[in-house]
PDB file of C-alpha atoms in Angstrom:
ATOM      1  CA  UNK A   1      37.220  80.562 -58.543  1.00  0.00           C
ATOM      2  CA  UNK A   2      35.251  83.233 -60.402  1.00  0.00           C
ATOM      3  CA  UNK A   3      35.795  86.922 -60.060  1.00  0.00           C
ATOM      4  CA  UNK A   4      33.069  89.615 -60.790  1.00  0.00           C
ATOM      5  CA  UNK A   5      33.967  92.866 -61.699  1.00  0.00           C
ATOM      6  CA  UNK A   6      31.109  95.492 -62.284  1.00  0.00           C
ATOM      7  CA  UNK A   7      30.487  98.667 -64.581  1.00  0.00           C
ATOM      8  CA  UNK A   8      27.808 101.090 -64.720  1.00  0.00           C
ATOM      9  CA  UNK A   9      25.835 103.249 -62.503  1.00  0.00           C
ATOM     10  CA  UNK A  10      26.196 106.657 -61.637  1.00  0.00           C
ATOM     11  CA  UNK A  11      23.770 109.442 -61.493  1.00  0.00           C
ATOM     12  CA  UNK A  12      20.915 109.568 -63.225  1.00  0.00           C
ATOM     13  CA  UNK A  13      17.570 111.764 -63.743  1.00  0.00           C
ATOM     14  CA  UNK A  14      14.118 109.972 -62.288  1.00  0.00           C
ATOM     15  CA  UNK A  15      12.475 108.414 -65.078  1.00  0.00           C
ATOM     16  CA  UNK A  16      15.845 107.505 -67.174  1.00  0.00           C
ATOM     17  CA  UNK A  17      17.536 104.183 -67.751  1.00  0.00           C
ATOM     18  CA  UNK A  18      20.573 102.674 -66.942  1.00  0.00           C
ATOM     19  CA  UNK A  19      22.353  99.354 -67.529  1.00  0.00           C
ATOM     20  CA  UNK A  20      24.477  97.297 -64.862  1.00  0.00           C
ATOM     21  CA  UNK A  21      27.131  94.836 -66.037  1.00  0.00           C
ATOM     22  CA  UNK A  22      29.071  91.958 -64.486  1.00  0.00           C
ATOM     23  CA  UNK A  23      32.217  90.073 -65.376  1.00  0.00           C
ATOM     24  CA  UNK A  24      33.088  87.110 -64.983  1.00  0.00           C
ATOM     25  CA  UNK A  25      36.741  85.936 -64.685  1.00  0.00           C
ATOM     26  CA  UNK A  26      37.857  82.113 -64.222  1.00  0.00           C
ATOM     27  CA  UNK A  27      34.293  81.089 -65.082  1.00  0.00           C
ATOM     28  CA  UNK A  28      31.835  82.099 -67.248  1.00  0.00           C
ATOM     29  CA  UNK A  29      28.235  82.872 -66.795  1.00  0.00           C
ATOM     30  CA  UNK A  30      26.968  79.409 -68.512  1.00  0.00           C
ATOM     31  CA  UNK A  31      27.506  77.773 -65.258  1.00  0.00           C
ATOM     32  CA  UNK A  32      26.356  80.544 -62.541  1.00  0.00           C
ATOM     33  CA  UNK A  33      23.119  81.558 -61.678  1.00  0.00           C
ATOM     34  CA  UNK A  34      23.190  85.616 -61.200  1.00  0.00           C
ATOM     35  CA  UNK A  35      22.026  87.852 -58.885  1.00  0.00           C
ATOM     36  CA  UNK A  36      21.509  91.364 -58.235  1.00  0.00           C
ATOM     37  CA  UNK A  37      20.981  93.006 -54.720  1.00  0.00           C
ATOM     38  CA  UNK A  38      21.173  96.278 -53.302  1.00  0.00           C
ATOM     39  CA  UNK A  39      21.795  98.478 -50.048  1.00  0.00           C
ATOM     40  CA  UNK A  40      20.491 101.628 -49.336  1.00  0.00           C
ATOM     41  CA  UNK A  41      22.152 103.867 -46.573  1.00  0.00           C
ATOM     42  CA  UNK A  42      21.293 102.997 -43.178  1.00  0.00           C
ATOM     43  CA  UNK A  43      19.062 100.391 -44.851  1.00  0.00           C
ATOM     44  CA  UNK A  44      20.084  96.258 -45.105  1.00  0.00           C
ATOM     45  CA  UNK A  45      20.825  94.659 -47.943  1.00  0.00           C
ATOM     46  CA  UNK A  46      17.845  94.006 -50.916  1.00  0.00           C
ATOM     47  CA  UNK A  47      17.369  91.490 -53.550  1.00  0.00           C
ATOM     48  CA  UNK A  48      16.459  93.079 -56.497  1.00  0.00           C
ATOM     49  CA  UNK A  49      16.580  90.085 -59.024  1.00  0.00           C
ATOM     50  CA  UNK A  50      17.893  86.670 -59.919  1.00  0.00           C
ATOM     51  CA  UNK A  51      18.208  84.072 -62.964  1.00  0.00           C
ATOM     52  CA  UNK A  52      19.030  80.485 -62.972  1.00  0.00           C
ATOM     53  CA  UNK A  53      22.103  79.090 -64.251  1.00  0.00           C
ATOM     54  CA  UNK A  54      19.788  77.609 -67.551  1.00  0.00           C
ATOM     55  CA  UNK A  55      18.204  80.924 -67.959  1.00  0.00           C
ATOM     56  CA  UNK A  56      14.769  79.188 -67.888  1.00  0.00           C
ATOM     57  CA  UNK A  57      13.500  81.575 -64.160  1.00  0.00           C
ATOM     58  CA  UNK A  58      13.726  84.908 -63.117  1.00  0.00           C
ATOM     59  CA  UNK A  59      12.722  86.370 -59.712  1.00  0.00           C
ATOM     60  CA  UNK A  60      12.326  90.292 -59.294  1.00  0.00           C
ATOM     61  CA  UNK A  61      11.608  92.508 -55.789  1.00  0.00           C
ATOM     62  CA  UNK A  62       8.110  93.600 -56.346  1.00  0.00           C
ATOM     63  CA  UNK A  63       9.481  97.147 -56.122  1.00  0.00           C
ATOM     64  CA  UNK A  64      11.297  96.628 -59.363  1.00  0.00           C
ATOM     65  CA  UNK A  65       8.855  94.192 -61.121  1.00  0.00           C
ATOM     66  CA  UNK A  66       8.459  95.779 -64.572  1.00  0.00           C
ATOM     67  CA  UNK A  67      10.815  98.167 -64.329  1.00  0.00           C
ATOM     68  CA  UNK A  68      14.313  96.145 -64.327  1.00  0.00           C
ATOM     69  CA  UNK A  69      14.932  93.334 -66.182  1.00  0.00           C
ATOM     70  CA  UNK A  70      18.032  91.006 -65.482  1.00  0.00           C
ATOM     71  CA  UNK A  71      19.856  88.959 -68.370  1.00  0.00           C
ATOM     72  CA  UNK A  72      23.178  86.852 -69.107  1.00  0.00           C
ATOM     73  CA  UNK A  73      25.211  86.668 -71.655  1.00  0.00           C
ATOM     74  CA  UNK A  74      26.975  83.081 -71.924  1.00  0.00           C
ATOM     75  CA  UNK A  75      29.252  84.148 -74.484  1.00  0.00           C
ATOM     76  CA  UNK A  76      30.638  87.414 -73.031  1.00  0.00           C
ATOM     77  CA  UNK A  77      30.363  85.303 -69.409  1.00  0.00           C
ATOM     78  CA  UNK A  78      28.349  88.744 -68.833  1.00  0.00           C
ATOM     79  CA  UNK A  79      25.650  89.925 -66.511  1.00  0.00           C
ATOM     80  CA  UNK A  80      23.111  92.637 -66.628  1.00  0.00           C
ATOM     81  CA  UNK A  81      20.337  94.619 -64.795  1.00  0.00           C
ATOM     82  CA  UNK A  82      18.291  96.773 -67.457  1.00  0.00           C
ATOM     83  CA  UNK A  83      16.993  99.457 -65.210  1.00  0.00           C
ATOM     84  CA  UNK A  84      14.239 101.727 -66.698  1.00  0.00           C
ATOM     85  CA  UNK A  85      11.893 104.117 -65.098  1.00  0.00           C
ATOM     86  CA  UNK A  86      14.478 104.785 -62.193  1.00  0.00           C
ATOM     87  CA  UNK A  87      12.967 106.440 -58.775  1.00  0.00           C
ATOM     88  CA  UNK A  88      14.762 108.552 -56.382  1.00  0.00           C
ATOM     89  CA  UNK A  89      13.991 105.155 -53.929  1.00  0.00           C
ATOM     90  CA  UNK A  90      16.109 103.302 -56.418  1.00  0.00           C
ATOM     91  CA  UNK A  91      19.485 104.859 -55.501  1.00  0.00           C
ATOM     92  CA  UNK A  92      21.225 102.115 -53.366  1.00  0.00           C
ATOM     93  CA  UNK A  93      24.880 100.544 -54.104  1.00  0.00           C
ATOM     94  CA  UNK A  94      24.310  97.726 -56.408  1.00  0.00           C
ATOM     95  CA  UNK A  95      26.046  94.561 -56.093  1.00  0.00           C
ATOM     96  CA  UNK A  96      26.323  91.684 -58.496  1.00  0.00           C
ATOM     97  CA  UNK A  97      26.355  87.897 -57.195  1.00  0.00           C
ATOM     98  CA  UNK A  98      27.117  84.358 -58.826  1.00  0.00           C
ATOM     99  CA  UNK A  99      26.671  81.275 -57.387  1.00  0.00           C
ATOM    100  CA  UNK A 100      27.878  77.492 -59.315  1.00  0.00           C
ATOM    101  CA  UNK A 101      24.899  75.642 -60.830  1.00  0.00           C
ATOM    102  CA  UNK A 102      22.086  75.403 -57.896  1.00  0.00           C
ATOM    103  CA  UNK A 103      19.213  73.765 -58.693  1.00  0.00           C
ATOM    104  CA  UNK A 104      15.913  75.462 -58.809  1.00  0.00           C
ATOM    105  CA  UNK A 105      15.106  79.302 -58.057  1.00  0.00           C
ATOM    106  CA  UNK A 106      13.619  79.691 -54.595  1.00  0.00           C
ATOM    107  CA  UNK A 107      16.822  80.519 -52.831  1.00  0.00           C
ATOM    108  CA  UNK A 108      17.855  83.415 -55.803  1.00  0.00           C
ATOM    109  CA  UNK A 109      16.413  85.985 -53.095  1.00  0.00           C
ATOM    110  CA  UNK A 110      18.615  85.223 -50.352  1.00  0.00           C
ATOM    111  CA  UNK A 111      21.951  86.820 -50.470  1.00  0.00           C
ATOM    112  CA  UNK A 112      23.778  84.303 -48.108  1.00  0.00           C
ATOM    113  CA  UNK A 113      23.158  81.407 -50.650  1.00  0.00           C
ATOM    114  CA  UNK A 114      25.480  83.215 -52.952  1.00  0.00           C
ATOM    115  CA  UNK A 115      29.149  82.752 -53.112  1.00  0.00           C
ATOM    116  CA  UNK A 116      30.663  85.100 -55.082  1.00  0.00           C
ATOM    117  CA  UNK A 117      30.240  89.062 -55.420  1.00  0.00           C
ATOM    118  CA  UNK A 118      30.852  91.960 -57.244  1.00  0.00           C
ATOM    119  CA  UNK A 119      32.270  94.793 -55.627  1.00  0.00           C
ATOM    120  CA  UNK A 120      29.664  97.172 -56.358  1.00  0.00           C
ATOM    121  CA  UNK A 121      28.618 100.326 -58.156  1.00  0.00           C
ATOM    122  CA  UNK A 122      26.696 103.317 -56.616  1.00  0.00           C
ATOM    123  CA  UNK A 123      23.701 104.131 -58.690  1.00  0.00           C
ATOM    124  CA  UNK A 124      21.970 107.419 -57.516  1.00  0.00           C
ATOM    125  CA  UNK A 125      18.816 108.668 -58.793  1.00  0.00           C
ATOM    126  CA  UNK A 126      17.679 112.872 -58.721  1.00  0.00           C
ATOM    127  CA  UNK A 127      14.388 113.541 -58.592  1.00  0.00           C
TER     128      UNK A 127
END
């Protein structure tokens, strides 16, 4: 059973970048599509973006589209969210997901299809 243990976030100026990472443990990202999501206070969980196990799709919110970019790395069974040109609106808890070789990319939005979780970071951004 994978584990996912996050780093990064904290507080950052509007306009700056910052980089999310997730670990894997007892698995490695080769065989796990990723996920990133996110949850405001007082506001539901987001999606925010998604990649296929094979790399070959990636889904982003259309709030982030341009801005974030999300990437694996097989070898260091790593995940990341590039965030650049952060907004105040961006500050939310971010939380890393991994789910075991689905097929195809229309579910990589919805968080319930995902099985495993990261316990999140808080990434806050000052205007």
């Amino acid at each position: 059973q994978v584990q996912l243990v996050q780093t990064g976030g904290g507080l950052v100026q509007a306009g700056g970048s910052q980089r999310l990472s997730c670990a894997a443990s007892g698995g490695t990202f080769r065989d796990y599509a990723a996920g990133w999501f996110r949850q405001a206070p007082g506001k539901e969980r987001e999606f925010v973006a998604g990649m296929t196990w094979t790399g070959s799709r990636t889904e982003y919110s259309d709030s982030v589209k341009g801005r974030f970019t999300i990437s694996k790395d097989n070898d260091k069974s790593t995940a990341y969210l590039q965030m650049n040109s952060l907004k105040p609106e961006d500050t939310a808890v971010y939380y890393c997901a991994a789910e075991y070789r689905r097929l195809g990319s229309s579910w990589l939005s919805k968080s319930h299809e995902y099985d495993y979780w990261g316990q999140g970071t808080q990434v806050t951004v000052s205007s």
